[in-house]
Amino acid sequence: MNDPRAMLPDVACRRALRRRLLAWYDDHARDLPWRRTNDPYAVWLSEIMLQQTQVETVKPYFERFMKALPTVEALARADEHEVLRLWEGLGYYRRARQLHRAAQIILTEHGGRFPRDPEAVRRLPGIGRYTAGAILSIAFDAQEPILEANTVRLLSRLLAYAGPPHSGEGQRILWATAEILLPRRKAGRFNQALMELGSEVCTARAPRCMDCPVAVLCRANQQERQQEIPLAKIKQPQQPVREAALVVRRRGRVLLLRWPEGRRWAGLWDFPRFPLAGESHTGIDRELAENVRALTGVMVAPGRRITTLTHGVTRFRITLDCYEAEYVSVDKTAATLLETRWLRPAELADYPLSSTGRKLANLVQKNAR
Ligand code: SF4
């Protein structure tokens, strides 16, 4: 690959781009809760929450989290149970657990102050090159570049880079572009302006080039190639999967288990659930009972189906059949088992659950009233 800098606009164009973009941002920046401060903890929290999640979804979660755990130290000292309960519904729970672990490292190794050294920041769990650049530039005005979904699209179009943006070559070119465009001062504001323009104007399907402050500098616009740049990823179709969950009852309480390390919802509580092997409903009771026993050591008598929930997890489209079941006994010979608790319906509100677990818990609570 040739020097990627050869693709970049010249010095005069870069200056014009910075000036136009920052002026546009002064007038158009959305008022978002995490933009009212440059506290590195708040910036960090917002950046982690915004990974794979829409701004509007994040807003209430961010405000609730900051209210409950307003500092790195408060987060570090919190119970994981509380952190996951605050995160419940945002998905990708690994983010919350890594955030919690990183806060503990900041407390023990950096005296509770968010580190300013890029290497130290990147060593924290859950923080990659993009997140480190965003926190350091926004909170400390460090001259650190960023590259995420919105800026990948925007920079690809500005350069008219038509190759795959997530390839090795694409990443080298786009990171080099993000770096060379950065102004010496106001790097954080400039990075935020890039993301804002990508998210609000240079959108994926219908970029609003007529309203774009950098349209005269944009090569895709000049070549009328906005629709074909960046090269779209080929979407894999979701794979259908059938699973079952059981509400096991025993003297007014229901059985919950806690997913261990390495499982999809590690750290969260849930009703016993598992993939179903059988295609038909013949022999389903045996399959349900055997799976609950294997997970928890509890022997059950399955009953009627209560509801069916559908939801997507990564590349899977899951159809979850939910059943009632009665406790029978405990199999004391069962091997490795998960942590379990018998809870009164009212207690379910205190436990962090997966989103389907919460839907089922709401049904249980409603029926208990
Ligand atoms: S001119 Fe259009 S394609 Fe180019 S950066 Fe602006 S909105 Fe995006």
mmCIF file of C-alpha atoms and ligand atoms in Angstrom:
data_model
loop_
_atom_site.group_PDB
_atom_site.id
_atom_site.type_symbol
_atom_site.label_atom_id
_atom_site.label_comp_id
_atom_site.label_asym_id
_atom_site.label_seq_id
_atom_site.Cartn_x
_atom_site.Cartn_y
_atom_site.Cartn_z
ATOM 1 C CA MET A 1 0.000 0.000 0.000
ATOM 2 C CA ASN A 2 1.225 3.486 -0.835
ATOM 3 C CA ASP A 3 1.510 6.072 1.915
ATOM 4 C CA PRO A 4 -2.119 6.569 2.964
ATOM 5 C CA ARG A 5 -1.380 10.242 3.515
ATOM 6 C CA ALA A 6 -1.180 10.593 -0.267
ATOM 7 C CA MET A 7 -4.972 10.168 -0.292
ATOM 8 C CA LEU A 8 -5.512 13.094 2.063
ATOM 9 C CA PRO A 9 -6.499 16.628 1.227
ATOM 10 C CA ASP A 10 -3.651 19.159 1.336
ATOM 11 C CA VAL A 11 -2.879 21.415 4.280
ATOM 12 C CA ALA A 12 -5.214 24.190 3.133
ATOM 13 C CA CYS A 13 -8.102 21.729 2.758
ATOM 14 C CA ARG A 14 -7.460 20.234 6.174
ATOM 15 C CA ARG A 15 -7.505 23.683 7.758
ATOM 16 C CA ALA A 16 -10.743 24.506 5.967
ATOM 17 C CA LEU A 17 -12.258 21.223 7.089
ATOM 18 C CA ARG A 18 -11.369 21.851 10.752
ATOM 19 C CA ARG A 19 -12.699 25.390 10.640
ATOM 20 C CA ARG A 20 -15.955 24.460 8.929
ATOM 21 C CA LEU A 21 -16.590 21.435 11.093
ATOM 22 C CA LEU A 22 -15.949 23.180 14.424
ATOM 23 C CA ALA A 23 -18.123 26.150 13.425
ATOM 24 C CA TRP A 24 -20.928 23.796 12.407
ATOM 25 C CA TYR A 25 -20.622 21.899 15.701
ATOM 26 C CA ASP A 26 -20.884 25.149 17.699
ATOM 27 C CA ASP A 27 -24.345 25.619 16.197
ATOM 28 C CA HIS A 28 -25.561 22.039 15.851
ATOM 29 C CA ALA A 29 -24.188 19.951 18.740
ATOM 30 C CA ARG A 30 -27.004 18.076 20.459
ATOM 31 C CA ASP A 31 -27.359 18.677 24.164
ATOM 32 C CA LEU A 32 -26.580 15.212 25.556
ATOM 33 C CA PRO A 33 -26.172 14.493 29.283
ATOM 34 C CA TRP A 34 -22.558 13.328 28.954
ATOM 35 C CA ARG A 35 -21.609 16.448 27.008
ATOM 36 C CA ARG A 36 -22.357 18.721 29.965
ATOM 37 C CA THR A 37 -19.122 17.648 31.657
ATOM 38 C CA ASN A 38 -15.595 16.608 30.832
ATOM 39 C CA ASP A 39 -15.287 14.381 33.892
ATOM 40 C CA PRO A 40 -13.340 11.397 32.475
ATOM 41 C CA TYR A 41 -15.531 8.983 34.430
ATOM 42 C CA ALA A 42 -18.711 10.319 32.803
ATOM 43 C CA VAL A 43 -17.078 10.382 29.359
ATOM 44 C CA TRP A 44 -15.841 6.830 29.830
ATOM 45 C CA LEU A 45 -19.220 5.555 31.028
ATOM 46 C CA SER A 46 -21.034 7.184 28.096
ATOM 47 C CA GLU A 47 -18.557 5.787 25.576
ATOM 48 C CA ILE A 48 -18.969 2.246 26.900
ATOM 49 C CA MET A 49 -22.770 2.541 26.972
ATOM 50 C CA LEU A 50 -22.843 3.961 23.437
ATOM 51 C CA GLN A 51 -20.993 0.957 21.992
ATOM 52 C CA GLN A 52 -23.616 -0.903 19.903
ATOM 53 C CA THR A 53 -26.414 1.153 21.477
ATOM 54 C CA GLN A 54 -28.453 4.155 20.266
ATOM 55 C CA VAL A 55 -28.087 7.576 21.910
ATOM 56 C CA GLU A 56 -31.782 7.757 22.896
ATOM 57 C CA THR A 57 -31.599 4.357 24.604
ATOM 58 C CA VAL A 58 -28.442 5.294 26.495
ATOM 59 C CA LYS A 59 -29.671 8.635 27.925
ATOM 60 C CA PRO A 60 -31.840 7.327 30.816
ATOM 61 C CA TYR A 61 -29.369 4.559 31.619
ATOM 62 C CA PHE A 62 -26.496 7.037 31.795
ATOM 63 C CA GLU A 63 -28.382 9.382 34.101
ATOM 64 C CA ARG A 64 -29.535 6.584 36.392
ATOM 65 C CA PHE A 65 -26.043 5.075 36.554
ATOM 66 C CA MET A 66 -24.358 8.417 37.309
ATOM 67 C CA LYS A 67 -26.882 9.098 40.044
ATOM 68 C CA ALA A 68 -26.346 5.715 41.702
ATOM 69 C CA LEU A 69 -22.565 5.485 41.172
ATOM 70 C CA PRO A 70 -21.259 9.013 40.541
ATOM 71 C CA THR A 71 -17.504 8.347 40.755
ATOM 72 C CA VAL A 72 -14.901 5.776 39.772
ATOM 73 C CA GLU A 73 -14.539 4.939 43.441
ATOM 74 C CA ALA A 74 -18.280 4.396 43.930
ATOM 75 C CA LEU A 75 -18.317 2.075 40.936
ATOM 76 C CA ALA A 76 -15.220 0.193 42.081
ATOM 77 C CA ARG A 77 -16.718 -0.419 45.523
ATOM 78 C CA ALA A 78 -20.186 -1.388 44.239
ATOM 79 C CA ASP A 79 -21.377 -4.948 44.166
ATOM 80 C CA GLU A 80 -21.437 -6.526 40.678
ATOM 81 C CA HIS A 81 -25.099 -7.348 41.345
ATOM 82 C CA GLU A 82 -25.882 -3.607 41.600
ATOM 83 C CA VAL A 83 -23.828 -2.734 38.495
ATOM 84 C CA LEU A 84 -25.638 -5.351 36.420
ATOM 85 C CA ARG A 85 -29.042 -4.276 37.748
ATOM 86 C CA LEU A 86 -28.270 -0.692 36.626
ATOM 87 C CA TRP A 87 -27.178 -2.028 33.236
ATOM 88 C CA GLU A 88 -30.152 -4.349 32.812
ATOM 89 C CA GLY A 89 -31.826 -3.894 29.430
ATOM 90 C CA LEU A 90 -28.808 -2.277 27.727
ATOM 91 C CA GLY A 91 -27.478 -5.655 26.587
ATOM 92 C CA TYR A 92 -23.880 -6.718 25.966
ATOM 93 C CA TYR A 93 -23.407 -7.219 29.712
ATOM 94 C CA ARG A 94 -19.723 -7.939 29.304
ATOM 95 C CA ARG A 95 -19.329 -4.171 28.943
ATOM 96 C CA ALA A 96 -20.705 -3.604 32.454
ATOM 97 C CA ARG A 97 -18.521 -6.266 34.029
ATOM 98 C CA GLN A 98 -15.400 -4.932 32.317
ATOM 99 C CA LEU A 99 -16.294 -1.377 33.342
ATOM 100 C CA HIS A 100 -16.606 -2.561 36.930
ATOM 101 C CA ARG A 101 -13.254 -4.381 36.798
ATOM 102 C CA ALA A 102 -11.554 -1.380 35.173
ATOM 103 C CA ALA A 103 -12.866 0.901 37.963
ATOM 104 C CA GLN A 104 -11.339 -1.439 40.548
ATOM 105 C CA ILE A 105 -7.991 -1.283 38.703
ATOM 106 C CA ILE A 106 -8.170 2.531 38.541
ATOM 107 C CA LEU A 107 -8.831 2.620 42.278
ATOM 108 C CA THR A 108 -6.009 0.262 43.247
ATOM 109 C CA GLU A 109 -3.375 1.158 40.645
ATOM 110 C CA HIS A 110 -4.099 4.823 39.879
ATOM 111 C CA GLY A 111 -5.421 6.071 43.224
ATOM 112 C CA GLY A 112 -8.956 6.444 41.840
ATOM 113 C CA ARG A 113 -7.928 9.000 39.193
ATOM 114 C CA PHE A 114 -8.574 8.129 35.575
ATOM 115 C CA PRO A 115 -5.109 7.671 33.943
ATOM 116 C CA ARG A 116 -3.970 10.139 31.273
ATOM 117 C CA ASP A 117 -1.337 7.901 29.767
ATOM 118 C CA PRO A 118 -2.733 6.278 26.566
ATOM 119 C CA GLU A 119 -0.923 3.001 27.227
ATOM 120 C CA ALA A 120 -2.336 2.748 30.741
ATOM 121 C CA VAL A 121 -5.827 3.571 29.453
ATOM 122 C CA ARG A 122 -5.640 0.913 26.747
ATOM 123 C CA ARG A 123 -4.611 -1.719 29.275
ATOM 124 C CA LEU A 124 -7.921 -1.300 31.146
ATOM 125 C CA PRO A 125 -10.518 -4.024 30.484
ATOM 126 C CA GLY A 126 -13.025 -3.130 27.762
ATOM 127 C CA ILE A 127 -11.065 -0.149 26.409
ATOM 128 C CA GLY A 128 -9.760 -0.382 22.859
ATOM 129 C CA ARG A 129 -8.092 2.171 20.639
ATOM 130 C CA TYR A 130 -11.289 4.037 19.825
ATOM 131 C CA THR A 131 -12.558 4.320 23.416
ATOM 132 C CA ALA A 132 -9.135 5.381 24.721
ATOM 133 C CA GLY A 133 -8.933 8.102 22.045
ATOM 134 C CA ALA A 134 -12.451 9.321 22.808
ATOM 135 C CA ILE A 135 -11.915 9.549 26.583
ATOM 136 C CA LEU A 136 -8.472 11.155 26.381
ATOM 137 C CA SER A 137 -9.431 13.700 23.746
ATOM 138 C CA ILE A 138 -12.822 14.640 25.220
ATOM 139 C CA ALA A 139 -11.831 14.654 28.900
ATOM 140 C CA PHE A 140 -8.231 15.934 28.655
ATOM 141 C CA ASP A 141 -8.137 17.479 25.186
ATOM 142 C CA ALA A 142 -5.305 15.105 24.276
ATOM 143 C CA GLN A 143 -4.461 14.941 20.594
ATOM 144 C CA GLU A 144 -5.754 11.373 20.170
ATOM 145 C CA PRO A 145 -7.669 10.270 17.067
ATOM 146 C CA ILE A 146 -10.872 8.234 17.056
ATOM 147 C CA LEU A 147 -12.537 5.933 14.570
ATOM 148 C CA GLU A 148 -15.979 4.399 15.064
ATOM 149 C CA ALA A 149 -18.979 3.558 12.874
ATOM 150 C CA ASN A 150 -19.997 7.172 12.137
ATOM 151 C CA THR A 151 -16.498 8.416 11.411
ATOM 152 C CA VAL A 152 -15.637 5.349 9.327
ATOM 153 C CA ARG A 153 -18.519 6.323 7.024
ATOM 154 C CA LEU A 154 -17.747 10.046 7.044
ATOM 155 C CA LEU A 155 -13.989 9.712 6.449
ATOM 156 C CA SER A 156 -14.469 7.069 3.747
ATOM 157 C CA ARG A 157 -16.711 9.505 1.889
ATOM 158 C CA LEU A 158 -14.450 12.511 2.435
ATOM 159 C CA LEU A 159 -11.582 10.538 0.861
ATOM 160 C CA ALA A 160 -13.781 8.640 -1.608
ATOM 161 C CA TYR A 161 -12.130 5.516 -0.234
ATOM 162 C CA ALA A 162 -14.045 2.734 -2.008
ATOM 163 C CA GLY A 163 -12.272 -0.301 -0.485
ATOM 164 C CA PRO A 164 -13.635 -2.290 2.479
ATOM 165 C CA PRO A 165 -13.225 0.074 5.460
ATOM 166 C CA HIS A 166 -12.763 -2.740 8.002
ATOM 167 C CA SER A 167 -9.935 -4.430 6.088
ATOM 168 C CA GLY A 168 -6.336 -3.944 7.221
ATOM 169 C CA GLU A 169 -5.747 -1.427 4.443
ATOM 170 C CA GLY A 170 -9.010 0.399 5.130
ATOM 171 C CA GLN A 171 -8.245 0.716 8.829
ATOM 172 C CA ARG A 172 -4.713 1.981 8.175
ATOM 173 C CA ILE A 173 -5.984 4.660 5.809
ATOM 174 C CA LEU A 174 -8.868 5.758 8.000
ATOM 175 C CA TRP A 175 -6.849 5.856 11.253
ATOM 176 C CA ALA A 176 -4.130 7.846 9.488
ATOM 177 C CA THR A 177 -6.801 10.235 8.215
ATOM 178 C CA ALA A 178 -8.353 10.631 11.664
ATOM 179 C CA GLU A 179 -4.887 11.403 13.030
ATOM 180 C CA ILE A 180 -3.786 13.878 10.392
ATOM 181 C CA LEU A 181 -7.040 15.824 10.513
ATOM 182 C CA LEU A 182 -6.821 16.440 14.272
ATOM 183 C CA PRO A 183 -6.204 20.041 15.280
ATOM 184 C CA ARG A 184 -3.538 20.748 17.909
ATOM 185 C CA ARG A 185 -6.094 22.263 20.248
ATOM 186 C CA LYS A 186 -9.769 21.328 20.722
ATOM 187 C CA ALA A 187 -9.064 17.737 19.645
ATOM 188 C CA GLY A 188 -11.923 16.441 21.795
ATOM 189 C CA ARG A 189 -14.385 18.919 20.358
ATOM 190 C CA PHE A 190 -13.189 18.116 16.842
ATOM 191 C CA ASN A 191 -13.626 14.360 17.426
ATOM 192 C CA GLN A 192 -17.120 14.931 18.765
ATOM 193 C CA ALA A 193 -17.922 17.123 15.765
ATOM 194 C CA LEU A 194 -16.799 14.368 13.383
ATOM 195 C CA MET A 195 -19.025 11.829 15.141
ATOM 196 C CA GLU A 196 -21.943 14.263 15.229
ATOM 197 C CA LEU A 197 -21.692 15.048 11.528
ATOM 198 C CA GLY A 198 -21.454 11.327 10.716
ATOM 199 C CA SER A 199 -24.444 10.519 12.891
ATOM 200 C CA GLU A 200 -26.716 13.456 12.001
ATOM 201 C CA VAL A 201 -25.817 14.506 8.432
ATOM 202 C CA CYS A 202 -23.572 11.972 6.722
ATOM 203 C CA THR A 203 -25.994 9.150 7.480
ATOM 204 C CA ALA A 204 -25.743 5.653 6.021
ATOM 205 C CA ARG A 205 -28.760 5.614 3.691
ATOM 206 C CA ALA A 206 -29.515 9.235 2.841
ATOM 207 C CA PRO A 207 -26.626 11.631 3.557
ATOM 208 C CA ARG A 208 -27.833 15.251 3.622
ATOM 209 C CA CYS A 209 -25.060 16.664 1.451
ATOM 210 C CA MET A 210 -27.021 19.898 0.892
ATOM 211 C CA ASP A 211 -26.733 20.673 4.624
ATOM 212 C CA CYS A 212 -23.174 19.422 5.034
ATOM 213 C CA PRO A 213 -20.571 22.000 6.118
ATOM 214 C CA VAL A 214 -17.736 20.087 4.440
ATOM 215 C CA ALA A 215 -19.517 19.229 1.173
ATOM 216 C CA VAL A 216 -17.099 21.296 -0.929
ATOM 217 C CA LEU A 217 -14.201 19.250 0.472
ATOM 218 C CA CYS A 218 -15.859 15.850 0.068
ATOM 219 C CA ARG A 219 -14.593 13.701 -2.778
ATOM 220 C CA ALA A 220 -17.522 11.257 -2.726
ATOM 221 C CA ASN A 221 -19.823 14.264 -3.108
ATOM 222 C CA GLN A 222 -17.759 15.641 -5.986
ATOM 223 C CA GLN A 223 -17.828 12.236 -7.689
ATOM 224 C CA GLU A 224 -21.504 11.581 -6.724
ATOM 225 C CA ARG A 225 -20.550 8.284 -5.115
ATOM 226 C CA GLN A 226 -22.048 8.805 -1.640
ATOM 227 C CA GLN A 227 -24.390 5.825 -2.027
ATOM 228 C CA GLU A 228 -21.688 3.335 -2.911
ATOM 229 C CA ILE A 229 -19.164 4.514 -0.267
ATOM 230 C CA PRO A 230 -18.367 3.039 2.182
ATOM 231 C CA LEU A 231 -18.520 -0.469 0.812
ATOM 232 C CA ALA A 232 -21.295 -2.252 2.734
ATOM 233 C CA LYS A 233 -20.551 -5.351 4.803
ATOM 234 C CA ILE A 234 -22.374 -8.453 3.632
ATOM 235 C CA LYS A 235 -25.026 -9.150 6.247
ATOM 236 C CA GLN A 236 -25.244 -12.719 7.480
ATOM 237 C CA PRO A 237 -28.846 -13.900 7.895
ATOM 238 C CA GLN A 238 -29.866 -14.652 11.478
ATOM 239 C CA GLN A 239 -29.937 -18.310 12.411
ATOM 240 C CA PRO A 240 -33.192 -19.558 13.994
ATOM 241 C CA VAL A 241 -32.786 -21.293 17.376
ATOM 242 C CA ARG A 242 -35.442 -22.800 19.662
ATOM 243 C CA GLU A 243 -34.972 -22.591 23.424
ATOM 244 C CA ALA A 244 -37.068 -23.207 26.528
ATOM 245 C CA ALA A 245 -37.286 -21.493 29.920
ATOM 246 C CA LEU A 246 -39.073 -22.834 32.996
ATOM 247 C CA VAL A 247 -40.754 -21.064 35.880
ATOM 248 C CA VAL A 248 -40.230 -23.689 38.563
ATOM 249 C CA ARG A 249 -42.450 -23.147 41.606
ATOM 250 C CA ARG A 250 -42.003 -24.318 45.165
ATOM 251 C CA ARG A 251 -44.170 -23.071 48.047
ATOM 252 C CA GLY A 252 -44.810 -19.638 46.542
ATOM 253 C CA ARG A 253 -41.221 -19.150 45.374
ATOM 254 C CA VAL A 254 -39.628 -19.517 41.939
ATOM 255 C CA LEU A 255 -36.252 -20.932 40.985
ATOM 256 C CA LEU A 256 -33.543 -18.654 39.569
ATOM 257 C CA LEU A 257 -30.027 -19.528 38.495
ATOM 258 C CA ARG A 258 -26.967 -17.356 37.984
ATOM 259 C CA TRP A 259 -25.030 -17.652 34.715
ATOM 260 C CA PRO A 260 -21.357 -18.304 35.382
ATOM 261 C CA GLU A 261 -18.243 -16.862 33.757
ATOM 262 C CA GLY A 262 -17.959 -17.707 30.072
ATOM 263 C CA ARG A 263 -21.723 -17.999 29.467
ATOM 264 C CA ARG A 264 -23.781 -15.638 27.299
ATOM 265 C CA TRP A 265 -25.249 -13.703 30.249
ATOM 266 C CA ALA A 266 -22.405 -14.197 32.749
ATOM 267 C CA GLY A 267 -23.234 -12.606 36.110
ATOM 268 C CA LEU A 268 -26.968 -12.243 35.383
ATOM 269 C CA TRP A 269 -29.753 -14.247 36.995
ATOM 270 C CA ASP A 270 -32.310 -16.116 34.928
ATOM 271 C CA PHE A 271 -34.996 -18.761 34.914
ATOM 272 C CA PRO A 272 -33.502 -22.125 33.921
ATOM 273 C CA ARG A 273 -33.220 -21.960 30.115
ATOM 274 C CA PHE A 274 -31.530 -24.053 27.450
ATOM 275 C CA PRO A 275 -31.651 -24.926 23.747
ATOM 276 C CA LEU A 276 -34.234 -27.510 22.725
ATOM 277 C CA ALA A 277 -33.022 -30.453 20.724
ATOM 278 C CA GLY A 278 -36.388 -31.974 19.740
ATOM 279 C CA GLU A 279 -38.356 -30.627 16.778
ATOM 280 C CA SER A 280 -41.735 -31.902 17.987
ATOM 281 C CA HIS A 281 -43.521 -31.619 21.312
ATOM 282 C CA THR A 282 -43.513 -35.361 21.810
ATOM 283 C CA GLY A 283 -41.338 -36.141 24.815
ATOM 284 C CA ILE A 284 -40.888 -32.436 25.564
ATOM 285 C CA ASP A 285 -41.637 -32.874 29.297
ATOM 286 C CA ARG A 286 -38.740 -35.284 29.658
ATOM 287 C CA GLU A 287 -36.408 -32.979 27.774
ATOM 288 C CA LEU A 288 -37.443 -29.995 29.940
ATOM 289 C CA ALA A 289 -37.069 -31.884 33.207
ATOM 290 C CA GLU A 290 -33.715 -33.361 32.232
ATOM 291 C CA ASN A 291 -32.283 -29.952 31.290
ATOM 292 C CA VAL A 292 -33.413 -28.307 34.542
ATOM 293 C CA ARG A 293 -31.881 -31.182 36.510
ATOM 294 C CA ALA A 294 -28.610 -30.896 34.563
ATOM 295 C CA LEU A 295 -28.364 -27.144 35.213
ATOM 296 C CA THR A 296 -29.564 -26.959 38.808
ATOM 297 C CA GLY A 297 -29.958 -30.440 40.275
ATOM 298 C CA VAL A 298 -33.671 -29.712 40.800
ATOM 299 C CA MET A 299 -36.144 -32.401 39.648
ATOM 300 C CA VAL A 300 -39.333 -30.874 38.234
ATOM 301 C CA ALA A 301 -42.683 -31.815 36.743
ATOM 302 C CA PRO A 302 -43.220 -29.532 33.714
ATOM 303 C CA GLY A 303 -46.688 -28.084 33.141
ATOM 304 C CA ARG A 304 -48.361 -25.893 30.545
ATOM 305 C CA ARG A 305 -46.649 -23.471 28.207
ATOM 306 C CA ILE A 306 -47.179 -19.912 29.501
ATOM 307 C CA THR A 307 -45.876 -17.839 26.609
ATOM 308 C CA THR A 308 -43.429 -17.709 23.721
ATOM 309 C CA LEU A 309 -40.906 -14.866 23.435
ATOM 310 C CA THR A 310 -38.760 -14.099 20.430
ATOM 311 C CA HIS A 311 -35.556 -12.102 20.515
ATOM 312 C CA GLY A 312 -32.257 -11.677 18.684
ATOM 313 C CA VAL A 313 -28.833 -12.337 20.215
ATOM 314 C CA THR A 314 -25.863 -11.653 17.923
ATOM 315 C CA ARG A 315 -26.471 -13.866 14.859
ATOM 316 C CA PHE A 316 -29.256 -15.932 16.423
ATOM 317 C CA ARG A 317 -33.002 -15.422 16.251
ATOM 318 C CA ILE A 318 -34.263 -17.166 19.356
ATOM 319 C CA THR A 319 -37.774 -18.481 19.894
ATOM 320 C CA LEU A 320 -38.114 -19.055 23.631
ATOM 321 C CA ASP A 321 -40.969 -21.293 24.807
ATOM 322 C CA CYS A 322 -41.711 -20.603 28.478
ATOM 323 C CA TYR A 323 -43.291 -23.290 30.665
ATOM 324 C CA GLU A 324 -44.620 -23.651 34.188
ATOM 325 C CA ALA A 325 -43.125 -26.446 36.321
ATOM 326 C CA GLU A 326 -43.559 -27.784 39.860
ATOM 327 C CA TYR A 327 -40.674 -28.678 42.141
ATOM 328 C CA VAL A 328 -40.440 -32.406 42.879
ATOM 329 C CA SER A 329 -37.137 -33.008 44.677
ATOM 330 C CA VAL A 330 -33.390 -32.405 44.547
ATOM 331 C CA ASP A 331 -31.022 -34.794 42.809
ATOM 332 C CA LYS A 332 -28.097 -34.860 45.227
ATOM 333 C CA THR A 333 -25.983 -36.891 42.777
ATOM 334 C CA ALA A 334 -26.075 -34.209 40.061
ATOM 335 C CA ALA A 335 -22.607 -33.007 38.941
ATOM 336 C CA THR A 336 -21.397 -29.397 38.453
ATOM 337 C CA LEU A 337 -24.331 -27.130 39.113
ATOM 338 C CA LEU A 338 -25.039 -23.431 38.811
ATOM 339 C CA GLU A 339 -25.731 -21.125 41.745
ATOM 340 C CA THR A 340 -29.488 -21.057 42.398
ATOM 341 C CA ARG A 341 -31.980 -19.232 44.622
ATOM 342 C CA TRP A 342 -35.655 -19.669 45.458
ATOM 343 C CA LEU A 343 -37.213 -16.214 45.357
ATOM 344 C CA ARG A 344 -40.569 -14.721 46.199
ATOM 345 C CA PRO A 345 -42.069 -12.953 43.123
ATOM 346 C CA ALA A 346 -41.616 -9.549 44.792
ATOM 347 C CA GLU A 347 -37.873 -10.185 45.165
ATOM 348 C CA LEU A 348 -37.359 -10.600 41.418
ATOM 349 C CA ALA A 349 -37.229 -6.812 41.012
ATOM 350 C CA ASP A 350 -33.915 -6.698 42.906
ATOM 351 C CA TYR A 351 -32.110 -9.179 40.693
ATOM 352 C CA PRO A 352 -30.343 -8.330 37.409
ATOM 353 C CA LEU A 353 -31.993 -10.444 34.704
ATOM 354 C CA SER A 354 -31.619 -10.934 30.970
ATOM 355 C CA SER A 355 -34.304 -9.094 28.971
ATOM 356 C CA THR A 356 -36.359 -12.261 28.429
ATOM 357 C CA GLY A 357 -35.797 -13.162 32.076
ATOM 358 C CA ARG A 358 -37.284 -9.769 33.026
ATOM 359 C CA LYS A 359 -40.319 -10.297 30.755
ATOM 360 C CA LEU A 360 -40.952 -13.632 32.374
ATOM 361 C CA ALA A 361 -40.385 -12.176 35.852
ATOM 362 C CA ASN A 362 -42.964 -9.465 35.097
ATOM 363 C CA LEU A 363 -45.474 -12.161 34.139
ATOM 364 C CA VAL A 364 -44.755 -14.069 37.363
ATOM 365 C CA GLN A 365 -45.166 -10.896 39.442
ATOM 366 C CA LYS A 366 -48.397 -9.961 37.655
ATOM 367 C CA ASN A 367 -49.891 -13.403 38.281
ATOM 368 C CA ALA A 368 -48.822 -13.295 41.934
ATOM 369 C CA ARG A 369 -50.850 -10.148 42.626
HETATM 370 S S1 SF4 B 1 -20.958 15.918 1.449
HETATM 371 FE FE1 SF4 B 1 -22.385 14.269 1.801
HETATM 372 S S2 SF4 B 1 -21.186 12.419 1.663
HETATM 373 FE FE2 SF4 B 1 -19.739 14.092 1.859
HETATM 374 S S3 SF4 B 1 -19.351 14.241 4.059
HETATM 375 FE FE3 SF4 B 1 -21.014 15.633 3.630
HETATM 376 S S4 SF4 B 1 -22.878 14.447 3.971
HETATM 377 FE FE4 SF4 B 1 -21.186 13.002 3.794
#
